[in-house]
Short mmCIF file of C-alpha atoms in Angstrom, two decimals:
data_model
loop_
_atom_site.label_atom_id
_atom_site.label_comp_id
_atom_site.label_asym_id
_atom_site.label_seq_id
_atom_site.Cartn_x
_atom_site.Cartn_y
_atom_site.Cartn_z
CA UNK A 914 -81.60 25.14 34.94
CA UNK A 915 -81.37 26.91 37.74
CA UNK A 916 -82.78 26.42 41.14
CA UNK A 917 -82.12 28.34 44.39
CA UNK A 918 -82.42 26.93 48.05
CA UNK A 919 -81.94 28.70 51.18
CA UNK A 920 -80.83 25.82 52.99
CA UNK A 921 -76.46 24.95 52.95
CA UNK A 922 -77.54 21.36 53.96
CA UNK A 923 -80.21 21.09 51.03
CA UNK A 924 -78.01 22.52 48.51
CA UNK A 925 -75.01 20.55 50.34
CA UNK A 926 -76.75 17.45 49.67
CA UNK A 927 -78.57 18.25 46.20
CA UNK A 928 -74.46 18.37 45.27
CA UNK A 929 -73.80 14.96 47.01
CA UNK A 930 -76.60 12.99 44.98
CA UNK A 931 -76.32 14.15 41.48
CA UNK A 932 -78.99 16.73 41.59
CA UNK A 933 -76.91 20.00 41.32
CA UNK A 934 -73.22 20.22 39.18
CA UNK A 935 -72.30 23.65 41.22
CA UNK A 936 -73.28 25.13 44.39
CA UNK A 937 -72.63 27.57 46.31
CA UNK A 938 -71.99 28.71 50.16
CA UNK A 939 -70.70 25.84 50.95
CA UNK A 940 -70.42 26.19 55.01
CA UNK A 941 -67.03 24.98 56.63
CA UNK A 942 -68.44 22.61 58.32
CA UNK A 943 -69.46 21.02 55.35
CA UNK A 944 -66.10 21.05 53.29
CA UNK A 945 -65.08 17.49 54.24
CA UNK A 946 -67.91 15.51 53.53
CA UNK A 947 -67.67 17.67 50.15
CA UNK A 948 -64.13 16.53 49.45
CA UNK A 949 -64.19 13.14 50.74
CA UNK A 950 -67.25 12.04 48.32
CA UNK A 951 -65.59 11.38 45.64
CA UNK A 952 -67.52 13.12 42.85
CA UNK A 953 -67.49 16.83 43.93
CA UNK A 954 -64.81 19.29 45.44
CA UNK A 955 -64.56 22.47 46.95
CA UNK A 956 -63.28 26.07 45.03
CA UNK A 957 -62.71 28.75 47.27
CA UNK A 958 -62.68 32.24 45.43
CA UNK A 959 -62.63 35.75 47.20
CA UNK A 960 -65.71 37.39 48.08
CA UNK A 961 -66.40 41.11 48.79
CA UNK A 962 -68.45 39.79 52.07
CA UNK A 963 -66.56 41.81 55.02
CA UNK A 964 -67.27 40.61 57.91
CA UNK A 965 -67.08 44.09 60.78
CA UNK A 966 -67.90 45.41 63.91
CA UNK A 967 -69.57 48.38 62.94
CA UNK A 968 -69.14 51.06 66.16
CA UNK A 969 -71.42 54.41 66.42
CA UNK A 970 -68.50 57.23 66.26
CA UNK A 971 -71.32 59.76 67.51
CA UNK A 972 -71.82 57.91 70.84
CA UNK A 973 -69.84 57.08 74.17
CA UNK A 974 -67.93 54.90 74.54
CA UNK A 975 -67.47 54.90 70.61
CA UNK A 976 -66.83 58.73 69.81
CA UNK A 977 -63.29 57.82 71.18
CA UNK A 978 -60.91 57.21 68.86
CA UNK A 979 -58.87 54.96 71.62
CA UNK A 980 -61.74 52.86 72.62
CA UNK A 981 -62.45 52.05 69.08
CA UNK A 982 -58.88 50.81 68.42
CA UNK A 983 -59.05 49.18 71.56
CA UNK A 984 -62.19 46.88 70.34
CA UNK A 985 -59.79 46.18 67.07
CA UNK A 986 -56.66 45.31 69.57
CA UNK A 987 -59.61 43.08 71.55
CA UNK A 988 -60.00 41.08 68.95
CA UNK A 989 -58.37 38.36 67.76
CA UNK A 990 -59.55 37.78 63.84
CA UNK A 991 -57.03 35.10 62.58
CA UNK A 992 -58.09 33.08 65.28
CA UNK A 993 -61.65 33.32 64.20
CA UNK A 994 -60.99 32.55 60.95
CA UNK A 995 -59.34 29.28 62.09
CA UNK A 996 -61.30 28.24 64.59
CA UNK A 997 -64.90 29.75 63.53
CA UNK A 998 -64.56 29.44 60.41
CA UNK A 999 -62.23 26.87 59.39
CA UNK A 1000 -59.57 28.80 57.75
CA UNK A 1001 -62.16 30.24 55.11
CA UNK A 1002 -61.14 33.91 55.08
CA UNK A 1003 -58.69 36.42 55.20
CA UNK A 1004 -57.98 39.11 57.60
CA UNK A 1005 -57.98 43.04 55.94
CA UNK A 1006 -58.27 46.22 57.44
CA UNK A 1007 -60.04 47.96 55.05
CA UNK A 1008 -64.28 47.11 52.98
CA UNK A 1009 -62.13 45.15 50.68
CA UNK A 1010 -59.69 42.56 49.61
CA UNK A 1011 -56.58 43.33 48.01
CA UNK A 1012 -58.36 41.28 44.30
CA UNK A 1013 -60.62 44.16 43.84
CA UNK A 1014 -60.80 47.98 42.96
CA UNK A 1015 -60.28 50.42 46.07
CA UNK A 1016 -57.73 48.55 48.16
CA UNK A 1017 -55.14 50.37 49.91
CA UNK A 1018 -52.05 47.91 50.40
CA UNK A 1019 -50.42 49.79 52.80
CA UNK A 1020 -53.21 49.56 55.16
CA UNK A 1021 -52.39 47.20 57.82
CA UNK A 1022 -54.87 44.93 59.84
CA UNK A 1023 -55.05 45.36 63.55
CA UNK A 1024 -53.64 42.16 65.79
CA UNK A 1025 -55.02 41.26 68.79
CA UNK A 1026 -53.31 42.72 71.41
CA UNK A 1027 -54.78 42.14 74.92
CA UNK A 1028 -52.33 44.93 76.67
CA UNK A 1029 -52.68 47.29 74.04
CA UNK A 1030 -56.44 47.06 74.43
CA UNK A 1031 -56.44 47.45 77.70
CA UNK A 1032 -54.56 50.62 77.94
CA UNK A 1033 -56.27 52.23 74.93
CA UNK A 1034 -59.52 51.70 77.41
CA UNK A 1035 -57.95 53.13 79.99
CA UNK A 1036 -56.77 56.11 78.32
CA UNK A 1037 -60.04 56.69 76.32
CA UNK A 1038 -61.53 57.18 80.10
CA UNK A 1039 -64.21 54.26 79.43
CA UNK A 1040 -63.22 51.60 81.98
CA UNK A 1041 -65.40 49.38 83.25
CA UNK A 1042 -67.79 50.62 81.03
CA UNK A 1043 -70.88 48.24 79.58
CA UNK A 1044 -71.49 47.63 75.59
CA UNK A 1045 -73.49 45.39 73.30
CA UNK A 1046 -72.85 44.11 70.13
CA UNK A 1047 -75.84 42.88 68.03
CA UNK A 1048 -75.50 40.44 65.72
CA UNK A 1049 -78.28 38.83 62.81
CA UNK A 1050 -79.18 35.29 63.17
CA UNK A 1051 -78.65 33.48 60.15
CA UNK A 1052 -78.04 35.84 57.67
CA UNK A 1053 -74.16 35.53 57.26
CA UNK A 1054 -72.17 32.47 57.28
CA UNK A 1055 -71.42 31.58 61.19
CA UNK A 1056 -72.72 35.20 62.08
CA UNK A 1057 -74.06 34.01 65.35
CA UNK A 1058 -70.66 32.13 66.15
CA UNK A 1059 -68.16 34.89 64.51
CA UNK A 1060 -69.99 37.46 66.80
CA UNK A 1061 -70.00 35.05 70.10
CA UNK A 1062 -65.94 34.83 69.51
CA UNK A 1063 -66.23 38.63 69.21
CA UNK A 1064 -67.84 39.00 72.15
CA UNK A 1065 -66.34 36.89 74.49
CA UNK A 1066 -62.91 38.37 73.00
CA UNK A 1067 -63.90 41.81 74.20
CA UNK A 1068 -65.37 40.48 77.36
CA UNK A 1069 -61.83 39.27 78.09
CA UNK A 1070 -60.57 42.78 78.53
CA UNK A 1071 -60.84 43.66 82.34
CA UNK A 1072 -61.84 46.97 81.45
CA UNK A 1073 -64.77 46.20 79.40
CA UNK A 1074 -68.33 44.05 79.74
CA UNK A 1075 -69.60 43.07 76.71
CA UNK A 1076 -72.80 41.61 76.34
CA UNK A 1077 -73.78 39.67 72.79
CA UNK A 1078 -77.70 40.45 71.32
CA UNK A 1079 -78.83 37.94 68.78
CA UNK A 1080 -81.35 39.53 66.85
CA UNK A 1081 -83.51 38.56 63.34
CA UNK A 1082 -81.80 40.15 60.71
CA UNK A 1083 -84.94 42.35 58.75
CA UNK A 1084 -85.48 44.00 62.34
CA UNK A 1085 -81.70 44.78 62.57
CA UNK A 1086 -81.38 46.01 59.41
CA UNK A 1087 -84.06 48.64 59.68
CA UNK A 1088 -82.65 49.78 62.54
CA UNK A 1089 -78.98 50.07 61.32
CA UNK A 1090 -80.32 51.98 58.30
CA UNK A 1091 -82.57 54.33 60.03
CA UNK A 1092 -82.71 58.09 58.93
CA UNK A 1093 -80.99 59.74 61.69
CA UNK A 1094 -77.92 58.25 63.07
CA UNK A 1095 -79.28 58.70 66.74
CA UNK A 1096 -82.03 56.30 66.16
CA UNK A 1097 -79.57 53.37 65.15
CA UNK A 1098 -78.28 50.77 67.63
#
């Protein structure tokens, strides 16, 4: 039999008292009561969920080439992964992990690098300039909280405001998948 909830806690729980044998999703924040219960444990596998900051090549400040490498420099994904979300993930620079088809191994991840970023914004003539990144709410493990670290990473720069828009995810995603490129956020 199989049954679906929506909820990580319900499922979570359904795990804890006998009523499921396998769930799935399990949120970080969950792991330890998981492990330390005595009948169930935790099997992380790799996913093909990327987690990105998607950037609008056809607009300023993002038709630069500089000021987009300067919002990878900006931020700092390893830390996210630990701190966000609890060591569950792995940093790539490319839509997928080295396990499956289409991965390039000599593609290298950007690290954060505050100075670099800076001068990249500089260069790409966008200083001081204002941007917002919209995020779903609810619709990803910790999206809310992976795109707040985002945020405030970029925000850091002292070249750069950025601003953080929570937004339901069915409205987003009809906007990021518009027709025309020039009606997308």
């Amino acid at each position: 039999t199989i049954t679906a909830s929506s909820e990580s806690s319900t499922r979570v729980n359904q795990l804890l008292a006998g009523e499921s044998d396998i769930v799935t999703n399990v949120p970080p924040q969950e792991i330890s009561r998981v492990e330390s219960s005595g009948g169930a444990s935790v099997s992380p596998v790799p996913s093909t969920r990327i987690i990105f900051l998607q950037m609008r090549y056809d607009v300023e400040p993002f038709s630069s080439q500089q000021f987009r490498q300067a919002m990878n420099y900006a931020v700092d994904v390893e830390s996210i992964i630990e701190n966000v979300l609890q060591g569950f993930g792995t940093v790539t620079a490319q839509p997928t992990l080295s396990q499956f088809t289409g991965h390039k191994p000599d593609v290298e991840p950007y690290g954060q690098d505050t100075e670099r970023a800076e001068q990249l914004v500089e260069e790409s003539g966008h200083a001081g300039v204002d941007i917002t990144l919209q995020t779903p709410i609810g619709r990803y493990l910790k999206d809310v909280e992976v795109a707040q670290a985002a945020a405030n990473q970029i925000n850091s720069l002292s070249n750069v405001n950025c601003e953080l828009q929570q937004r339901e995810f069915n409205s987003l995603v009809q906007d990021v998948t518009a027709p025309n490129i020039e009606d997308r956020p």
